[in-house]
Every structure is written in C-alpha cells, then in structure tokens.
Short mmCIF file of C-alpha atoms in Angstrom, two decimals:
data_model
loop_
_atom_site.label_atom_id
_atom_site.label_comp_id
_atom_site.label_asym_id
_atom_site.label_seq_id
_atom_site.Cartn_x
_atom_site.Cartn_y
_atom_site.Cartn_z
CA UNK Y 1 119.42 148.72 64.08
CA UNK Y 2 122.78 150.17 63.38
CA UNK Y 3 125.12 150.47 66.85
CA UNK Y 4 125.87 154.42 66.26
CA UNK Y 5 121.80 155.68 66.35
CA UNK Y 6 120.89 157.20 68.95
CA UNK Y 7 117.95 155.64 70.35
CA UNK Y 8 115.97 156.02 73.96
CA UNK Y 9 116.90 153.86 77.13
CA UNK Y 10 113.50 152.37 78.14
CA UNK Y 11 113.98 151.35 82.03
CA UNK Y 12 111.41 148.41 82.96
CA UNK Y 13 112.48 148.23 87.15
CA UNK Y 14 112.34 144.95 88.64
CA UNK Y 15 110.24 144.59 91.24
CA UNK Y 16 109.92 141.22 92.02
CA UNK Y 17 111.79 138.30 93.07
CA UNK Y 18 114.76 136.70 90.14
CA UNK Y 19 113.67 133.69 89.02
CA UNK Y 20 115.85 130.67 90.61
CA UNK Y 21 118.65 130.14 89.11
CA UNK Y 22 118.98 133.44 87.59
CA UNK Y 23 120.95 136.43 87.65
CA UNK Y 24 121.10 140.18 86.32
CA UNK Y 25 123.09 140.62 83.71
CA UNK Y 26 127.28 141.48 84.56
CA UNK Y 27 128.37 144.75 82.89
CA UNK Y 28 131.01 142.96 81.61
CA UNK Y 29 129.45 139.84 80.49
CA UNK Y 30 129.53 139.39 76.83
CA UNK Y 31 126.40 139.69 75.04
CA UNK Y 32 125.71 137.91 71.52
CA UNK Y 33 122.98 138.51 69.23
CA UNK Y 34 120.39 136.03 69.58
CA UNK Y 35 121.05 135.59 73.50
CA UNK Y 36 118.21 134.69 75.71
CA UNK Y 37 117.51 137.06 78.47
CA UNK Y 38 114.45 138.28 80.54
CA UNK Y 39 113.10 141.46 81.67
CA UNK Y 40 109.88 142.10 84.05
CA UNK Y 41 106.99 143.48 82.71
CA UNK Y 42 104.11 144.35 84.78
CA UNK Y 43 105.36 142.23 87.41
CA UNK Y 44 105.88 139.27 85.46
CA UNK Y 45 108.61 137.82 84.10
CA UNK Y 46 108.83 137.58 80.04
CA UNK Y 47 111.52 136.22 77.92
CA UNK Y 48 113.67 139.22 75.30
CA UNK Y 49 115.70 138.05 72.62
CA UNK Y 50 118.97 140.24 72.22
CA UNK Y 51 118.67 141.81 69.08
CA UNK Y 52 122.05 144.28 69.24
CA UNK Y 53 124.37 144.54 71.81
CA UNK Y 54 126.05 148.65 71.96
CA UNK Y 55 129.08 149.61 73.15
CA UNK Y 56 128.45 151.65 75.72
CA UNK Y 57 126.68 148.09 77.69
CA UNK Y 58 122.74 148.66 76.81
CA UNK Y 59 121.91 145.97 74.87
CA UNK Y 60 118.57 146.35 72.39
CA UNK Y 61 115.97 143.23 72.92
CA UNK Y 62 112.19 142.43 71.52
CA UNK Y 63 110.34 141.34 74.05
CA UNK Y 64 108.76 137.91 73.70
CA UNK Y 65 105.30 138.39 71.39
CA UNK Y 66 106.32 142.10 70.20
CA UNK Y 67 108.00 143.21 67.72
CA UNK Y 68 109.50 146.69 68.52
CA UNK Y 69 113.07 146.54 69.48
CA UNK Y 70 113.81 148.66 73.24
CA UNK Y 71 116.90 149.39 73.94
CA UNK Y 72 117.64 148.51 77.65
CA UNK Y 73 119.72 149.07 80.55
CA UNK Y 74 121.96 145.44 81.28
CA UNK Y 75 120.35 146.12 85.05
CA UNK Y 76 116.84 145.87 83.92
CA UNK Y 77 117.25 141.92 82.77
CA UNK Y 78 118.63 138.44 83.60
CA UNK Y 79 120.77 135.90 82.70
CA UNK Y 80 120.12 131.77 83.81
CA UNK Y 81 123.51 131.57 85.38
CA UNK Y 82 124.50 128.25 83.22
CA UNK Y 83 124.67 130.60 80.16
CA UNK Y 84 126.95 133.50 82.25
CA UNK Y 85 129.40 130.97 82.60
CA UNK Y 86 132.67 131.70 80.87
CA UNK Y 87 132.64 129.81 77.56
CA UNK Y 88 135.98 127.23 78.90
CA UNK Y 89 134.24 126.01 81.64
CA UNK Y 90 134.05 122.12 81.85
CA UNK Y 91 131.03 120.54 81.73
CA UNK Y 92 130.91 118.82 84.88
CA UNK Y 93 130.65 122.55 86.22
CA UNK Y 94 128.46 123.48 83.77
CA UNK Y 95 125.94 120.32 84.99
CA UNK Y 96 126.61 121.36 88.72
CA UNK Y 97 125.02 124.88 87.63
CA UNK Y 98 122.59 123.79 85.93
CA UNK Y 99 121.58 121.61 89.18
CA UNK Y 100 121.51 124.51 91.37
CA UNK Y 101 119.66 126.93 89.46
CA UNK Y 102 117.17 124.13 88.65
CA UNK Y 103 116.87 123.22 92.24
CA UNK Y 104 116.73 127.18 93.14
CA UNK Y 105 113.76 127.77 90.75
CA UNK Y 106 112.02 124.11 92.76
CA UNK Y 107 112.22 126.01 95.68
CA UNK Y 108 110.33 128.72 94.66
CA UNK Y 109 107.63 126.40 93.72
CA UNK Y 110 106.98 126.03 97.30
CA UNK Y 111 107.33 130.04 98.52
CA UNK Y 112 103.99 131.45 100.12
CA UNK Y 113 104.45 134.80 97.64
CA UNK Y 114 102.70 134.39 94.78
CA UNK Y 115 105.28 136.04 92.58
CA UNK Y 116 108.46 134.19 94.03
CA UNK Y 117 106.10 130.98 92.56
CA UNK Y 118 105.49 132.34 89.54
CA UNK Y 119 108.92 133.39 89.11
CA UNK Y 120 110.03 129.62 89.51
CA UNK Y 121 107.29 128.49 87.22
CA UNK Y 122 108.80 131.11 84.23
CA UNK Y 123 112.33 129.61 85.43
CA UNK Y 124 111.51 125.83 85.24
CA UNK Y 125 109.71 126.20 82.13
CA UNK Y 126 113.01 127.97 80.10
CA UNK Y 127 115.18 125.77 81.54
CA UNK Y 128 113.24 122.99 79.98
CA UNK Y 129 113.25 124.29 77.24
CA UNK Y 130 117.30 124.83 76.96
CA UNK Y 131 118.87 121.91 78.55
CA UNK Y 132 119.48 118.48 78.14
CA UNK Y 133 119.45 116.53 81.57
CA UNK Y 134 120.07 113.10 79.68
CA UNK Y 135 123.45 113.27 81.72
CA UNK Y 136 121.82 113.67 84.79
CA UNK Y 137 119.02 111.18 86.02
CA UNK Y 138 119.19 112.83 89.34
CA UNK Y 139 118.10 116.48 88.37
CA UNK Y 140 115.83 114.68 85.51
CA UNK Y 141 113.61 113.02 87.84
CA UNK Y 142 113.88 116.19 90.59
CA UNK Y 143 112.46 118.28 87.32
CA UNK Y 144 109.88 116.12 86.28
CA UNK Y 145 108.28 115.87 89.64
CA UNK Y 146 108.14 119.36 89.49
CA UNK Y 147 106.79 119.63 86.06
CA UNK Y 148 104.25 117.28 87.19
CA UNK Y 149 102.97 119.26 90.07
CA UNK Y 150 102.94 122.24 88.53
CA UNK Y 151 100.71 120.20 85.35
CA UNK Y 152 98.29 119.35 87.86
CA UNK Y 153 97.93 122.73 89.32
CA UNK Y 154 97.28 123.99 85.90
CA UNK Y 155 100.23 126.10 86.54
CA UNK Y 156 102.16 125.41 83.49
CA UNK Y 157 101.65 127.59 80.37
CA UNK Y 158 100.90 125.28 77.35
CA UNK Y 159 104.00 125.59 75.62
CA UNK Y 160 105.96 124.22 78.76
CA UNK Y 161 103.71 121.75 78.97
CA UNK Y 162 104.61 120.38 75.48
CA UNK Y 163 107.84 120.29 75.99
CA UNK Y 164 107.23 118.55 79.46
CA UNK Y 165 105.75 115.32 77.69
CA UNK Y 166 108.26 115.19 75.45
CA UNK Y 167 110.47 114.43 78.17
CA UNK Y 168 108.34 111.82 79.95
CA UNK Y 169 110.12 108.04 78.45
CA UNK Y 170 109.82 104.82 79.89
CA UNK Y 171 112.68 104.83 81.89
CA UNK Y 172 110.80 107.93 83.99
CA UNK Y 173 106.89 107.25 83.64
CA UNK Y 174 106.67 105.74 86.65
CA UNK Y 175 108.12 108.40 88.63
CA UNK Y 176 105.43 110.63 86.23
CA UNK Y 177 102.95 108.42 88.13
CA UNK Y 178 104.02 108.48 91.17
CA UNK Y 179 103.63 112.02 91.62
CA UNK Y 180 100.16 112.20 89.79
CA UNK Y 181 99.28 109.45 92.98
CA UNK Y 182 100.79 111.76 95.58
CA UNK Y 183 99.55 115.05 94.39
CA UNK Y 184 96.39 114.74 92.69
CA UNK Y 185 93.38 116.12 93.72
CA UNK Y 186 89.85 116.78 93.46
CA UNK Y 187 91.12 119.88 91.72
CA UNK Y 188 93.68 118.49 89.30
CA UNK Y 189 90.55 116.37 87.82
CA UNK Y 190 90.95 116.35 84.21
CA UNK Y 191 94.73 117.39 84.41
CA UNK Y 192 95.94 114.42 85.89
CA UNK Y 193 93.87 112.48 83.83
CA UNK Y 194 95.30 113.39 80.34
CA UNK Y 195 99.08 113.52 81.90
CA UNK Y 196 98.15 109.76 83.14
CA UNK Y 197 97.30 108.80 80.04
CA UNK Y 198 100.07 109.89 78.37
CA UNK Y 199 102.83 108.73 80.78
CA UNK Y 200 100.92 104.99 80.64
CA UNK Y 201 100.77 105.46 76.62
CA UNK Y 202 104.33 105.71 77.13
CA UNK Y 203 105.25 102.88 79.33
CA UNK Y 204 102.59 100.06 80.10
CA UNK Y 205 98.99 99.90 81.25
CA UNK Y 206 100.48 98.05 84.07
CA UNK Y 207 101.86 101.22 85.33
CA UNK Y 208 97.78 102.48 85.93
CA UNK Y 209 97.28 100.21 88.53
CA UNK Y 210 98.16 101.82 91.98
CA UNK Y 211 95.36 104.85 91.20
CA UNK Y 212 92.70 102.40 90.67
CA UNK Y 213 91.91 103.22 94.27
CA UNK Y 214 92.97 107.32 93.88
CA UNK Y 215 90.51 109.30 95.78
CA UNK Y 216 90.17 111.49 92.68
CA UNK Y 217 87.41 110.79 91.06
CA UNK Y 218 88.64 111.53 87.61
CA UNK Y 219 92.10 109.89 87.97
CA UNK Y 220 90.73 106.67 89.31
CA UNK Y 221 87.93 106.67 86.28
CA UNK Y 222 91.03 107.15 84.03
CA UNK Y 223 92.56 104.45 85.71
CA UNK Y 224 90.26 102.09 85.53
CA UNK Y 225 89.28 102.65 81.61
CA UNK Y 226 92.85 102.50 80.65
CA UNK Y 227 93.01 99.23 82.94
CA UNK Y 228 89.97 97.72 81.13
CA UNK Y 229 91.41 98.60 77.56
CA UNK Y 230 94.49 96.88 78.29
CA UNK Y 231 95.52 92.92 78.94
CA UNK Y 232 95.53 93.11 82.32
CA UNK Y 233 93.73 90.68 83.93
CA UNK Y 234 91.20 90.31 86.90
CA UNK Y 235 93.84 88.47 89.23
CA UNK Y 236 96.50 91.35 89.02
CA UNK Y 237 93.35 93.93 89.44
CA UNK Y 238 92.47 91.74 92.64
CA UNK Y 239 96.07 92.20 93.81
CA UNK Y 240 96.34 95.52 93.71
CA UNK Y 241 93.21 96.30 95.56
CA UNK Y 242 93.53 93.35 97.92
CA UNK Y 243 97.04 95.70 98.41
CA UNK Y 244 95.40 99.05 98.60
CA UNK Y 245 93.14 97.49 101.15
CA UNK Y 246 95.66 96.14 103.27
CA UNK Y 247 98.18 99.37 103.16
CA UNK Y 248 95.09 101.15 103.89
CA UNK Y 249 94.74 99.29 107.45
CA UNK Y 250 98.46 100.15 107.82
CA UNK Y 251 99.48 103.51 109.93
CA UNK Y 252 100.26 104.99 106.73
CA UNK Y 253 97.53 108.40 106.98
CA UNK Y 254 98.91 109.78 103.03
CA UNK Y 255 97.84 106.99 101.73
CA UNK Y 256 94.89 106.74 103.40
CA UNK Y 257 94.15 110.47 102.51
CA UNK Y 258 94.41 110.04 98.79
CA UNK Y 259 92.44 106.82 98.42
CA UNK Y 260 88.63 106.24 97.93
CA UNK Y 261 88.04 103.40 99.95
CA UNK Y 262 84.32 102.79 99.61
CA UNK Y 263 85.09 102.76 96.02
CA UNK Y 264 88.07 99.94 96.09
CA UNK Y 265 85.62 97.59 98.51
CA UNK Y 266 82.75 98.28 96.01
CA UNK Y 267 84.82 97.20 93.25
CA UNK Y 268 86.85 94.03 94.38
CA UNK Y 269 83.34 92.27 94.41
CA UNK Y 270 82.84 93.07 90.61
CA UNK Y 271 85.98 90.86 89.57
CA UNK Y 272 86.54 86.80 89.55
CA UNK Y 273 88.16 85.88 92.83
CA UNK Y 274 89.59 82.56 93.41
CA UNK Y 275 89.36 81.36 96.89
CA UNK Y 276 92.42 82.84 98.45
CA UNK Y 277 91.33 86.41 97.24
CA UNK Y 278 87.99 86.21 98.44
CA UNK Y 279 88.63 84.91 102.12
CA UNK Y 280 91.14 87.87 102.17
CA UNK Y 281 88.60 90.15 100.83
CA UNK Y 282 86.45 89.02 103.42
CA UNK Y 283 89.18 89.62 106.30
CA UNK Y 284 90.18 92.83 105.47
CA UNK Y 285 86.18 94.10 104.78
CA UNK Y 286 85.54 92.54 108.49
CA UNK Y 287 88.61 94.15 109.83
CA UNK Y 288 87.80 97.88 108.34
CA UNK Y 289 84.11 97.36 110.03
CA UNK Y 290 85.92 97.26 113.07
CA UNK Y 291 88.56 100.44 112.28
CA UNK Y 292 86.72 102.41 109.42
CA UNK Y 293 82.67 103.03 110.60
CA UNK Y 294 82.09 104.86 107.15
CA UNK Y 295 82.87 101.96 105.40
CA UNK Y 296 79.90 99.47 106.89
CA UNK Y 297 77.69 100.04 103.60
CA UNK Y 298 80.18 99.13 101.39
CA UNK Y 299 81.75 96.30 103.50
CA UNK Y 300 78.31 95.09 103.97
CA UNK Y 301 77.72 95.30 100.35
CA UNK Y 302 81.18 92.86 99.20
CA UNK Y 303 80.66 90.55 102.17
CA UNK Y 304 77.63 89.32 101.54
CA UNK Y 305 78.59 88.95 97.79
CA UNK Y 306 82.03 86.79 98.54
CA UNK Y 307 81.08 85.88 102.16
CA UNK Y 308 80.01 81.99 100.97
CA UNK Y 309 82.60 81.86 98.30
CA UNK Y 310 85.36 82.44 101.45
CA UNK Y 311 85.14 79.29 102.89
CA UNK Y 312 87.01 79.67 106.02
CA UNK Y 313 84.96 82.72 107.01
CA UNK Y 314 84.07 81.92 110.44
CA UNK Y 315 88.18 81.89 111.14
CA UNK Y 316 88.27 85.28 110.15
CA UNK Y 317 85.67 87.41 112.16
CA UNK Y 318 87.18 86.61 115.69
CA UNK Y 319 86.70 90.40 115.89
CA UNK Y 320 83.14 90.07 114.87
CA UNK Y 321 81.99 91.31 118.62
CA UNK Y 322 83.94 94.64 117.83
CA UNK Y 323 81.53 95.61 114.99
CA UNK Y 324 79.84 98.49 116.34
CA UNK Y 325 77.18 98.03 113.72
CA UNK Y 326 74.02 95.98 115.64
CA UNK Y 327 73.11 95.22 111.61
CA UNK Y 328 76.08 94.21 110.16
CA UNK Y 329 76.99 91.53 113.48
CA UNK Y 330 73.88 89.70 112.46
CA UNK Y 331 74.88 89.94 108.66
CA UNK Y 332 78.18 88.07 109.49
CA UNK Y 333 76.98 85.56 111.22
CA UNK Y 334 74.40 84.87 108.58
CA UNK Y 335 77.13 84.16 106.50
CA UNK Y 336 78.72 82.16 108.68
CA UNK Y 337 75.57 79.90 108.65
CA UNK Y 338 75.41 79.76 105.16
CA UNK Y 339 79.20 77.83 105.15
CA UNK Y 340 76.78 75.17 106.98
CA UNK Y 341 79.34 72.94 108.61
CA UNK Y 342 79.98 71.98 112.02
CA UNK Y 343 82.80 74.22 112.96
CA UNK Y 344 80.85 77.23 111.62
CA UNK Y 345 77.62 76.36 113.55
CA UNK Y 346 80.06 75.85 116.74
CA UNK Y 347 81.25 79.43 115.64
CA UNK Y 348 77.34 80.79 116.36
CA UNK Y 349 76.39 78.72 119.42
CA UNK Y 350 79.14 80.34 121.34
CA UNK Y 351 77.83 83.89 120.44
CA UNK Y 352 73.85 82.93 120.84
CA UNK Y 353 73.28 85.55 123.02
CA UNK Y 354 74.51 88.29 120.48
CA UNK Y 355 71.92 86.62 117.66
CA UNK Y 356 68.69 88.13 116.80
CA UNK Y 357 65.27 86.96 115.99
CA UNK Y 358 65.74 87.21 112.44
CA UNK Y 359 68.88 85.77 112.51
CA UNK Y 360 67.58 83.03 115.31
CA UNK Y 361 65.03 81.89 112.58
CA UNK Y 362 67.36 82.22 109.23
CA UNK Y 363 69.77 79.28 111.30
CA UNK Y 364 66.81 77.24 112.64
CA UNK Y 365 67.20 74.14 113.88
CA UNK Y 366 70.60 73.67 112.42
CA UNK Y 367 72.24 75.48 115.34
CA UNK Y 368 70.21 73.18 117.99
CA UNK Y 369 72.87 70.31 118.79
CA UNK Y 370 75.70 72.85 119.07
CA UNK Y 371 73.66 75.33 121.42
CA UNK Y 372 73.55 71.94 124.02
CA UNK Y 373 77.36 72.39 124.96
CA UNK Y 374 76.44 76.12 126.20
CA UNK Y 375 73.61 74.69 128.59
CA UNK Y 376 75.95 73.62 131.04
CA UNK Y 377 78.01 77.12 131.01
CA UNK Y 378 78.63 78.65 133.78
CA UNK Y 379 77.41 81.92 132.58
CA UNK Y 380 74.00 82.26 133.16
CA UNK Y 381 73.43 85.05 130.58
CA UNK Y 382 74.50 82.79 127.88
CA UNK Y 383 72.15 79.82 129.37
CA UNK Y 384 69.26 81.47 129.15
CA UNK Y 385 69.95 83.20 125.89
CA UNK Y 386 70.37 79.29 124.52
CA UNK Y 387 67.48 78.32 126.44
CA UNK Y 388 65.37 80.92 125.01
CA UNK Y 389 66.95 79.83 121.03
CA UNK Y 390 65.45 76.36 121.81
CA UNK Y 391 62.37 77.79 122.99
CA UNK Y 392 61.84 78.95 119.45
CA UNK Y 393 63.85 76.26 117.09
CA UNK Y 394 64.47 73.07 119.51
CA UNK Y 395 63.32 69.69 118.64
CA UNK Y 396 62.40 66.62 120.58
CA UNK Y 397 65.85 66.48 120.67
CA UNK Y 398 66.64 69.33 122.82
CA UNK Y 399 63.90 68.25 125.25
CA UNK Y 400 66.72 65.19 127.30
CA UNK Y 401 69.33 68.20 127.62
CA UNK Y 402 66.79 70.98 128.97
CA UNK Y 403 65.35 68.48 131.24
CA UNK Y 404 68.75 67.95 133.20
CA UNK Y 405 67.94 72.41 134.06
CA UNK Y 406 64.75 71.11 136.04
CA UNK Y 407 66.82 70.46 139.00
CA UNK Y 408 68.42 74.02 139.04
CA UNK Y 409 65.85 76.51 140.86
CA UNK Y 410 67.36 79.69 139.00
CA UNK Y 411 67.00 78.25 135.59
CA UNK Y 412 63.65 75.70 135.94
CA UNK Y 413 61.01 77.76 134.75
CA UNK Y 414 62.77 78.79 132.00
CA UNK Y 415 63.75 75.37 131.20
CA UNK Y 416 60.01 73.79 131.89
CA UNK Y 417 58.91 76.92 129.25
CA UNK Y 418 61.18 75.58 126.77
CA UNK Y 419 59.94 72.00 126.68
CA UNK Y 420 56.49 72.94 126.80
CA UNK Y 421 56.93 74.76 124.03
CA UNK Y 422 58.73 72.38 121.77
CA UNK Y 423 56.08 69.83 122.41
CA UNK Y 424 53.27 71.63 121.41
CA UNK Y 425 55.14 72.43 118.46
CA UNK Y 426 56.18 68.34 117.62
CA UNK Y 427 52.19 67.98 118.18
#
C-alpha cells in the first residue's frame, strides 16, 4: 500500500487489561515492516503484523488470520517491551526485560478476572514463541512451570502448545514432572497424560515413578503403563510406593491431597517383595489402620497377602489395640498366629481378652501354654478371659494350672467349669 493514499483510520479501543510484559506502542518508537504487534479485538487479544508504517505515526497491520490491511492508530496496539528497547542496548538488559515481562504475564496467570488471565496466556504464548531463554535457566524453568499449568488447564491454544514441547529437554523434564504431580487433577485427565508421556519420552521412564501413586486417575494409569513398558524393575517400584506410603503418614496434607492411597496399598501387594519390603509394607498398612479409617479395606486386603511373608510381624502391630476396626484386630492377630513361633503366640496370650471366637478356634490349642503365664495376673478381666480360652481349647495340660484357681473364691467356679469341660472333652 503506497505511504501517500489516503486510507481510513479504523480505531479498535482497548478495553481490557495489557498483556504482562507489554506496552502500547511510543509515538516515537520506530516501526519496521514486518514488526510484531497486537491489537484487541472483541475483547481479546490477537497478534497484527505491521505491514507499512506512515509518516504521520499510524502504522497499517493485518490482523492475525485476515488478510485486509487496517490502517491503525499507534494507541490502539502493543509492543512486548523487550522489542521497544532501543536497538544498543546490551543484552544483559535485554535478558533482565525479558524476565520481567515474562514474570508480569505469570502473574496474570493467577488474577481472578478472566481477561487479565487470558491476557497472560496470549502473552506467555508469544513470548515463547520469540525468545530464546537458553541463557537463562532461571526464567526457563519459571516459564515452563507455567506452560505446564496452563497445558493442563487446557488453556493453551495448540500452536503454543507445540512450541511448549519443543522446549521440554532432559535437563528440564523433571521439573515438567514435577508440576504435572503438583497440579494435576481429575480435570487435567488426558492432558497430563500425553504431556507425561512426552516429558518421560524425553528423559527416562525412571522419571514416571513419583505419580504411580497420583490421585488422578489418568496420570497414575499413564504412569504405571509407561513404568511397565520400561526396565524398571519391581524393587525400585516397591521403593517408591513403600516412599509414597511413608510421606503419606508424614504431616505433609499436599501430598496427601494429590495421592490415591487405596490405590498405592492395593498395588504394593501385586509386586515381588523381599523380606525387608514386606515387613515394612506391613508396618506402614498397620499404622494407616490406625490414622487413615478409609483405608481398612485395602490395608486389610495387602496384609493378609504379605502378613506371613513379614516375619517379624508381631513386632510391628504394638498399635494393634488402636485399630478401631473390631474386624481387622482379629485379622492381625490371625496373622500373627500364622508366624507360629513362641514369641508370636506370647504376642496373643497377652491380648486374649481382645480375641474372638473365630479367632479363639483358628489358634487352638497352640496358644494354651502361653495363656498359663496370664492365670496368675492380677487383672481379673484378663483371668477370666484366659480361663474362658481354655474352657474351649485347653488340654489335660491346662487342667494342673487351673486347679491352683480352686482356692480363690472369686475365680473357682469359673476355674472348676473349665476343667470339667476339658475332661469331658479328653474322654
């Protein structure tokens, strides 16, 4: 368009917020051909391309997907302030601006107006596509965690989103990851899947690990396949959920927010344990009885697959009186009797009056010389509770050590029951 036709001045207001980083455009800023500006258009913000630049200041732009030239007004558009600088200016001040109208457009990300985002969202996704932050780690990693929350929000337009993976490498896939951990949802879903997947096809299947726990149901899934197409082996899957479990205990409520924890204690089970893993398994299932009610099924559930194969068991439910659950207290010490030796049977004779029938009859008579020590206890509950266990499993054995109760008037009848009843049984 030649520079002397006359040609309308199309105004197009702005009525929203400038998007961070970016400022309208100085009267006396020169303007090339081929610049990079933006206008707003229906309350949105849409890149022009600067097609002539007139003397009198208007400059004439196409607007991003048109192609009729408008010849505007330089206070109808913007400039990103990096490319308003004069064209001496060093480039360490070029890389501060650049960090401040990067970190002015993050900001907006996080503004309750809908617009003000949006306005960031336009901003972040040009400056992507103009600079180079290889210089910078700092404002990198800042961007990308950005870029990655906005991906997940299915905020990003596609073309931004391109150019976003193209900047994921394996020096910063594991901050990629991190974020996808801390901000995915149940409504980022498929998002955080594929960006996952491409962040681990960059770096290591390794790196998939810490979501195989993500309350997300379609990030852990994508976890978890990636896990079980790679190398990685049982023991280092063990680790990592023996470590979700444990953090999980820990005061640390984020973590706790974005995990599935039925999930993790259903899946522990599922993989070969050596010893060590599956006493701590054990532990830390007994110990979330205790602090986490809504996990009983699924404690239940890995307890009684590992409880034998943790040998030292009956060390680690001390806190086995805490279990609210009626069910799951007879289910441990079940598996305490299954470990079968002397120091577990111990374990159950000092709780006898906390057993149940069921449980009375699944230990039988291999409880009865350990249940003699409580028959001189001073606590009379716990007598009779012991009394009443020989009643239904004692021997001819018990018979000597119930006799000695004969001479105790409180306890005698229940006593003379109890070795009536074992000798019509030896009969």
């Amino acid at each position: 368009m030649p520079a002397d036709r006359p040609a309308r001045v199309y105004r197009f207001k702005i009525n929203i917020d400038l998007p961070g980083g970016y400022i309208l455009v100085p009267d006396d800023l020169p303007i090339s051909v081929g610049e990079r500006l933006a206008g707003c258009w229906a309350r949105r913000w849409i890149g022009v391309d600067v097609v002539e630049a007139r003397e009198d200041g208007t400059l004439t732009v196409i607007w991003e997907g048109e192609s009729r030239p408008y010849r505007m007004q330089r206070s109808d558009l913007v400039i990103w302030k990096v490319n308003a600088l004069p064209a001496n200016t060093a480039q360490e001040q070029i890389l501060e601006e650049q960090r401040h109208s990067l970190r002015e457009a993050i900001e907006q990300l996080h503004d309750s107006d809908r617009m003000t985002r949006e306005a960031g969202i336009w901003a972040i996704g040009q400056a992507i596509a103009e600079s180079d932050f290889k210089e910078d780690s700092k404002l990198q990693d800042d961007v990308l965690r950005a870029l990655v929350e906005l991906s997940l929000n299915n905020d990003l337009p596609l073309k931004d989103r391109t150019v976003f993976e193209k900047m994921i490498t394996p020096e910063n896939a594991g901050i990629v990851i991190e974020e996808i951990d801390r901000l995915a949802n149940s409504s980022a879903g498929s998002n955080a899947s594929s960006l996952l997947a491409k962040a681990v096809e960059i770096d290591t299947p390794q790196r998939a690990l810490p979501l195989i726990s993500h309350s997300d149901l379609h990030l852990r899934h994508s976890a978890i396949a990636i896990i079980e197409r790679s190398d990685v082996d049982d023991d280092a899957i063990a680790t990592q959920y023996l470590s979700d479990l444990r953090r999980y205990l820990s005061e640390d409520e984020a973590f706790k927010k974005r995990t599935q924890l039925d999930a993790t204690l259903q899946s522990v089970p599922q993989l070969e344990l050596n010893e060590t893993q599956a006493t701590e398994y054990v532990e830390l299932a007994i110990r979330l009885l205790v602090d986490q009610p809504r996990s009983f099924s699924a404690s239940e559930t890995g307890i009684e697959k590992l409880g034998v194969k943790a040998s030292h068991l009956y060390e680690l439910i001390e806190s086995v009186d805490a279990v609210s659950s009626y069910r799951t207290r007879q289910i441990l010490f079940q598996y305490i009797a299954q470990i079968g030796n002397d120091r577990a049977m111990e374990h159950l004779a000092k709780r006898v009056d906390k057993l149940d029938p069921h449980t009375i009859e699944y230990v039988g008579a291999r409880i009865e010389r350990f249940l003699w020590k409580n028959l001189s206890d001073d606590d009379r509950d716990r007598v009779l509770a012991t009394i009443n266990i020989l009643d239904k499993v004692g021997t001819r054995q018990s018979i000597a050590p119930l006799e000695k109760l004969l001479s105790k008037t409180d306890l005698k009848s229940f006593a003379r029951k109890a070795i009536n009843q074992i000798e019509r049984r030896a009969e």
